[in-house]
Amino acid sequence: MADALSHRFGNRFAASQAVRDLHGRDESVHPAAAPDAVIFAESTEDVAETVRLCREHGIPVIPFGAGSSVEGHFLAIHGGICIDLTRMNRVVAIHAEDLDATVQPGVTRKQLNAELHDTGLFFPIDPGADATLGGMAATRASGTNAVRYGTMRENVLGMTVVLADGRIIRTGGRAKKSSAGYDLTRLFIGSEGTLGIITELTVKLYPVPEAISSAVCAFPSVDAAVDAVIQTIQLGVPVARIELLDALTIAAVNRYSKTTLKEAPTLFFEFHGSPSGVEEQATLVQELAASHGGMDFEWATRPEDRSRLWQARHDAYFACLQLKPGSRAFPTDVCVPISRLAECIRATNEDIARSTIPIPLFGHVGDGNFHLVVLIDPANPQEVAEAERINHAVVERALAMEGTCTGEHGVGIGKQKFLVAEHGEGAVDVMRALKQALDPDNLLNPGKILS
Ligand SMILES: Cc1cc2nc3c(=O)[nH]c(=O)nc-3n(C[C@H](O)[C@H](O)[C@H](O)COP(=O)(O)OP(=O)(O)OC[C@H]3O[C@@H](n4cnc5c(N)ncnc54)[C@H](O)[C@@H]3O)c2cc1C
């Protein structure tokens, strides 16, 4: 098998320990598991041929984007061949008049926005890492802009997908809507490489707003900040971004990103629209914040100040890691209906207060989504057990509130144990039936999503 792949792909086949290790370790606390070899694909046909060869030999295949997922998604727990898609990084077409772009799966979100620079358009989905569009579709990713622009679920129009038997199919198209049969596009979004490998995708674009302004506002307590968020969302203010960082996260960000933010629970806001629309939204939100004890909005209207602010937000995860040098993060990612957010965060803060581990809390609260970064030494069993306990408690609480165990990171290995509790046996059985129908030999990223 190695000979066949090596013969077909030449120096795009790599079996060195260094390359395998690079593709077998993620940001999570799950133990590293390197693939047996890595193929650097450059075309849909490369992917299809690798899949066909692996199928003949009964060998697992694991797609790989930027490697930024955090739940053990691409770890080769059953061995196999990793298909690295980062060389498939061409923006195939930009249809400015239709507000869409077709890209290869290795294009990253920042790369796409750089290529859109002169078009007056942008792509809004922004996970903290500079992930690939293929990986983002495969994890149904979102980010700070989701409160206004939605997640990958709302923003992918169509795809090319290589199936487990090497067939190449198209799903969806470029039309903004379609009622033509089962929605296969949405089936592959969030399937984490377990149903097919995405080799091209068409995504929606948006006009760069005429006016943008960002602000930060500190609050006397997390409760007060969350109440301001809930009221903003319930009143239907179309904020583009509304992010919560607790005081510990702000302290970490100040140290890491050299900012001088007041070390208190803080909301980061961004408003998009016409100049008068932005002013109207901002005034309303400022009043709401003040009514919850929000202290002085600090505005960032110059593009470079806004970029610095949001880069600091995107770096919050790495900033938090520095609070405990040498630690790894055990991230949680629950999402609840907005009306339950204050209650969920309040109870979670009680868990945090009882713990001896530093646990910053931050998140995309406009969607009801927040993260804890439980900073542990993975070699310390007490800390691992403590992180597991907190994770369980937070997930159980979110599920009891009709929320989800993962708002955006996905299932990978880490969230499998919660799937039945969230969806019920019947729904998980349907997921198994879909997996069985599309990948009967269980060769596509085996052991992920479904155990
Ligand atoms: C600092 C930091 C901040 C983050 N912030 C966010 C956030 O705000 N929101 C959010 O949603 N996520 C966030 N994440 C998680 C991560 O960035 C996302 O899950 C992202 O979508 C992963 O994309 P990737 O290209 O890195 O995919 P990878 O990690 O390489 O792969 C992810 C999964 O998708 C599969 N896959 C990859 N490419 C394909 C393909 N072409 N076809 C089929 N399957 C494929 C892989 O097999 C794997 O199962 C963050 C991560 C970090 C480290």
XYZ file of N, CA, C and O in Angstrom, residues 24 42 49 77 81 113 120 132 159 163 178 194 224 273 286 294 327 331 335 343 359 379 384 389 401-402 425:
108
model
N -0.715 14.415 13.811
C -1.332 13.503 14.782
C -1.424 14.095 16.174
O -1.569 13.363 17.160
N -3.402 17.615 -4.169
C -3.438 18.877 -4.934
C -4.685 18.971 -5.805
O -4.885 19.980 -6.472
N -8.395 9.208 -5.607
C -7.523 8.044 -5.842
C -6.961 7.500 -4.524
O -6.856 6.282 -4.345
N -6.607 7.552 15.577
C -6.699 6.565 16.666
C -6.766 5.126 16.153
O -6.540 4.194 16.907
N -4.164 6.693 6.669
C -3.510 7.709 5.839
C -4.203 9.043 6.041
O -5.423 9.145 5.925
N -10.344 36.342 2.703
C -10.624 37.767 2.899
C -9.546 38.649 2.280
O -9.845 39.719 1.765
N -14.805 44.762 -2.236
C -15.846 45.358 -1.387
C -16.694 44.291 -0.703
O -17.736 44.590 -0.125
N -9.009 26.313 7.759
C -9.339 26.177 6.334
C -10.865 26.146 6.180
O -11.589 25.711 7.084
N -21.056 22.018 -2.587
C -19.742 21.382 -2.373
C -19.444 20.335 -3.432
O -20.368 19.775 -4.028
N -16.591 10.576 -1.854
C -17.221 9.620 -0.927
C -16.249 8.494 -0.567
O -15.168 8.366 -1.158
N -32.933 26.330 -2.627
C -33.323 25.211 -3.476
C -34.166 24.261 -2.639
O -33.878 24.035 -1.457
N -16.180 12.222 8.442
C -16.624 10.835 8.642
C -17.557 10.342 7.535
O -17.825 9.146 7.453
N -24.102 41.069 35.307
C -24.561 42.342 34.718
C -24.259 42.359 33.219
O -25.096 42.764 32.400
N -23.253 48.606 9.466
C -24.419 49.156 8.772
C -24.110 50.481 8.125
O -22.946 50.782 7.825
N -25.406 51.217 24.163
C -24.705 51.947 25.224
C -25.676 52.233 26.381
O -25.321 52.086 27.548
N -22.762 49.093 33.084
C -21.624 49.137 32.149
C -20.873 50.456 32.282
O -21.494 51.517 32.366
N 0.746 24.529 30.698
C -0.557 23.849 30.795
C -1.129 23.585 29.414
O -0.683 24.156 28.419
N -10.965 22.516 26.749
C -11.982 23.532 26.452
C -13.400 22.979 26.518
O -13.645 21.841 26.126
N -23.721 25.747 24.473
C -24.539 26.807 23.907
C -25.971 26.571 24.386
O -26.453 25.435 24.324
N -28.466 32.270 33.724
C -28.574 31.192 34.708
C -27.443 30.176 34.506
O -26.808 29.713 35.457
N -9.569 28.943 35.650
C -10.528 28.643 34.574
C -11.088 29.945 34.000
O -12.130 30.444 34.455
N -0.530 15.582 32.690
C 0.128 14.475 33.409
C -0.359 14.384 34.857
O 0.053 13.487 35.589
N -6.847 16.372 35.614
C -7.625 15.841 34.490
C -9.029 15.470 34.982
O -10.046 15.819 34.360
N -14.815 16.560 35.406
C -15.987 16.766 36.266
C -16.673 18.092 35.901
O -17.892 18.157 35.739
N -31.048 22.710 29.968
C -31.634 23.992 29.527
C -31.956 23.962 28.028
O -32.072 25.008 27.392
N -32.036 22.754 27.467
C -32.332 22.566 26.040
C -31.247 23.176 25.142
O -31.518 23.688 24.058
N -31.525 8.159 21.764
C -31.043 6.948 21.069
C -31.504 6.922 19.614
O -30.753 6.557 18.717
